[in-house]
Amino acid sequence: MGVEVWPLAVFTVIWAIVGIVGPFVVPKGPNRGVTRVALILTGVTCWLFWLCCYMAQMNPLIGPRLSNHTLLLIAREWGNPISAGH
Amino acid sequence: MGSFFRSEDMVLCQLFLQPEAAYTSIAQLGEMGVVQFRDLNTEVSSFQRKFVSEVRRHDELERKLRYIETEMVKDGFEIPEAPSDTKVPNPRESADLENHLEKTESELLEVSQNAVNLKNNFLELTELRHVLEKTKGFFDEQESSAHGESGKSLIHDEAGQQSTRARLGFVAGVIERERVPAFERMLWRISRGNVFLRQAELNDPLEDPTTGHQIYKTVFVAFFQGEQLKSRVRKVCAGFHASVYPCPHLPEERAATLEGVRTRLADLNMVLNQTQDHRLRVLTSAAKDLQKWTVMVRKMKAIYHALNMFNMDVTQKCLIGECWAPLADLQRVRQALADGSKEVGSSIPSFLQVIDTKEVPPTYNRTNKFTKAFQKLIDSYGVSSYGEVNPALYTIITFPFLFAVMFGDAGHGLIVTLFGLWMVLKEKSLMKIKTSSEFWNILFGGRYIILLMGLFSIYTGFIYNDVLSRGMNIFGSRWINPYNATTLSDNENLEINPYEGYLGTPYYFGIDPAWMLAENKIIFLNSYKMKMSIIFGVVHMIFGVCLSVVNHRHFGNKIYILLEFVPQLLFLVLLFAYMAFMMLIKWWLYGPFDEQRWSPGCAPSILITFINMLLQSKSEVLKGCETEFMYPYQYWVQIACVLLAVLCVPVMLFGKPIYLSIKNKRAQKRESLHGHENPQGIELSEELGLNPEPAKKGMGHGGHDDDEEFSFGEAMVHQSIHTIEYVLSTVSHTASYLRLWALSLAHSQLSEVLWTKVLKIGFSISGPAGPVAIFLIFGAWACLTISILVLMEGLSAFLHTLRLHWVEFMNKFYQGEGYAFAPFSFKKILKHESSEEDA
């Protein structure tokens, strides 16, 4: 499977802190309920959004079509040397 | 928080006020703004109400205040704002205020009248002076010529000449310059050429006392012989509104008159200045308190309007009124009544009594400056029914989030965030600015919404990897170049095969930067964004349906959870959540794998699978792919889903009407068994009254009293409309969420066009013209970005996400048939009146 554990873990934990731990940390006050709901919704929506993007790219069915110029550039700039010859 | 989850509990109170304390108690309530008075005198016309004379008196006071204000504005006075804690004066102080205002007004009127009279005098004297000065010249010439002539013919007929000269009469005066030609012609005509007119223009314009305009005038002297001509000339002068002045014949007399006029003018000037000073003094003393008095008078008028809604009870001892108040504020209302009584020193206190009622109370959502804007968004669609769940609570996050999905650009999001942040941080000073610009008022009112939209847009911009249409490579791209140098030099465009150029795991956060450079990026992004939109749409709608559970429980219709909520939810989940599930497992199962079964060539189209599921048809399977299905027994699972979903429809259709008719039959049977006992009757009416559905149609067809006949046919019609609407809407609303994809595509394409066709041109200009060119092109690019991408696209995304909330989300549970709580609040009344003035 094309999934690495640690990005999944990191982002899930981040949004879990926002959405699950956060509501317990909100100080008492007239706005407690509103803030809690806001935190939960933020956590859920943002995590789901990240997850959709991650899962869509996990196992790609097609690849990017680039000009040869761009391919040369990404090879040089992003550290993938090209081999000469066939 | 309890109050924002649903609208506040309201109680109907009856107020018993002592007449002496009524005024002060209502004043206290107005300051607090917690009750909404009900008009008990609806059938009484406004002219017959109890306190109409007071209201008239205060209208009169307002008129006086407005007059004073216009006088101040004429003189260019600056009127300071009223202090925010201006209290309503008690009756004694208000009588003082009335007297003071009357005195000020009459003084001002007197001063203005005097000023007009004085200016009239001044004008006359000035004109007379001009006449005397100019005619001096005429007569001197006459003298000299006459002397010359008489010198010559002195030998002949001295007496004759003198008498001729003595018989020449004249009229001197001043006329407006524009009328002079016509005046001359008229004089010529009436005198048959026997009138001699001499004129001299005045260089300085004179002020007209009534209008204040500067008018250019001309001095004239008309010479003629005989009395007849004199009367005719005078008539002509009167017709042309020329001011005629008596001018002495002899030069010594003329000089003396001129001196006299000059002194009188100087005196008059002094008097005019003193009058002006007096007027200024009156206005200055009034200016300090003008706004305060205006506020006080408006408040007093409001109190009397409120008092007009009360009834005087039979014994004439107290005023009775009714009002709606939030349960949480009941103690404050009692306190206000107590304070009012104490202020007047009344021994008998006023009190309130809570009364039970079947009437629907107003809907009150207590908001603070943050939640107010979101509540307004929901209220624009329809005020929540009393007691139903408040969608505004969730809108606080879902609205900016869905906006951000459509807006998705970190650079534009940053611009929006900075704008929102500026408005929020400078809140206090910006709130004081009074402008009639509706545009700014709307933007400022939604500052928290704008701030949140910007923040979420930055997040989605990072995920879409779109910053002003450029991507970023932060975590290291997962696509590498698999081609060698020869292949690269031979081919202009190459597609990276996922089997060769993909590193196996995706980019950690967002879209891979390789995709942002790709020419076929739209193909990939379309598939991703469409699936993402459907997933979010299904989640949002399921959330909406689930909220209806809360409403059913609150209104005591727990059975509806089984009859309406469960079939609705099952229908939605079995069909559309299943589709979302298929999307997720397709992402999981199919990819650049060695087994052909799971290779990209064999990945089934989810849409085709869905259609096949519903229509029970089959698709052609490609060689080597074995099957069109993704997981074992998928065919049977799908049949089960469809069958169950179809079974939900008759439950939705017949469940509620059958239940209601059974309940009605049971109630009727009970009634006939026990006779017409009241408890049962009330019970029946309560049950029928609280159900939202029959009550809705009941109101349309004449009252929902206890003895309404329950019509099965009507209930069926209503429920079938509801069911058809729901079933169709599951399909149409799910597709409607695709606008999340459409708008984000449009936004990214627009920003890319702006970059490549505008800004990139600037980069490619070489030579010394380059910096200048890029400076100008950057300006153009920035203007277009702000106006098209931030403002126009922002407005468009705002509208679309508003529609998604109002229609796709709120249709699943919202009734929205309440009426808003309109408390008697001085703050609201003053704001309303001042905005009416500016408008």
XYZ file of C-alpha atoms in Angstrom, chain A residues 1-4 6-7 11 15 30-31 33-34 37-38 41-42 45-50 52-68 70-72 74-75 78 80 82-86, chain B residues 1 368 396-397 456 459-460 464 473 477-481 483-486 488 491-496 502 504-506 508-512 515 517-520 524 528 532 536 584 587-588 590-593 600:
102
model
C 0.000 0.000 0.000
C 1.225 3.496 -0.697
C 0.790 4.882 2.747
C 3.496 5.896 5.139
C 4.193 8.804 10.106
C 2.495 11.559 8.013
C -1.621 14.995 10.933
C -6.205 17.534 14.298
C -20.272 32.158 28.388
C -18.696 31.114 25.084
C -20.052 25.735 24.137
C -19.569 27.723 20.969
C -18.260 23.102 18.787
C -16.002 25.294 16.652
C -15.806 21.041 13.590
C -12.441 22.538 12.660
C -13.237 19.149 8.514
C -9.565 19.987 8.228
C -8.481 16.420 8.965
C -10.937 15.007 6.450
C -9.736 17.493 3.860
C -6.126 16.508 4.404
C -8.879 13.122 0.969
C -5.850 14.789 -0.561
C -3.461 12.211 0.878
C -5.554 9.229 -0.171
C -6.105 10.588 -3.666
C -2.362 10.637 -4.241
C -1.489 7.410 -2.446
C -1.870 5.138 -5.443
C -1.823 7.319 -8.520
C -3.437 5.939 -11.667
C -1.777 8.469 -13.960
C 1.382 10.535 -13.737
C 2.203 14.176 -14.454
C 2.981 15.099 -18.043
C 5.906 17.521 -18.106
C 7.973 19.152 -20.795
C 11.481 17.818 -21.192
C 10.816 20.849 -16.770
C 11.942 17.245 -16.338
C 15.540 18.310 -16.627
C 13.271 18.859 -11.534
C 15.983 16.298 -11.967
C 15.094 18.112 -6.684
C 17.438 13.021 -9.035
C 19.793 11.712 -14.990
C 21.640 8.896 -16.571
C 22.958 9.388 -20.044
C 22.385 6.875 -22.818
C 19.294 4.773 -23.447
C -23.873 27.928 25.096
C -22.092 38.414 20.917
C -19.394 29.399 12.296
C -16.959 26.787 10.983
C -9.332 28.524 6.197
C -5.107 26.129 4.853
C -6.877 24.881 1.741
C -4.158 22.538 -3.050
C 7.944 22.056 -2.820
C 8.215 15.827 -4.374
C 7.314 12.164 -4.754
C 7.727 12.126 -8.499
C 11.156 11.694 -10.057
C 12.352 11.818 -13.592
C 13.992 9.125 -18.343
C 17.549 9.302 -19.500
C 19.117 12.126 -21.426
C 18.514 10.657 -24.892
C 14.545 13.652 -22.963
C 10.700 14.094 -26.856
C 9.234 17.466 -26.028
C 6.641 16.196 -23.554
C 6.811 13.074 -21.482
C 4.372 11.619 -19.068
C 5.883 10.112 -15.921
C 6.526 7.505 -8.376
C 5.653 4.806 -3.592
C 4.220 7.134 -0.935
C 2.555 10.458 -1.481
C 2.987 14.582 2.999
C 0.811 17.643 2.945
C -1.242 18.535 -0.044
C -0.899 18.119 -3.775
C 2.531 17.123 -5.013
C 1.407 18.064 -10.409
C 3.966 21.938 -13.047
C 2.196 19.322 -15.123
C 0.319 19.972 -18.315
C -2.256 17.344 -17.491
C -5.785 14.579 -11.952
C -9.533 14.435 -6.860
C -13.627 15.308 -2.394
C -17.898 16.531 1.928
C -12.365 5.757 -0.616
C -8.238 5.182 -3.783
C -7.018 2.446 -1.483
C -6.192 0.519 -7.213
C -2.793 1.883 -8.156
C 0.558 1.187 -9.827
C 0.683 -2.367 -8.544
C -4.720 1.490 -13.174
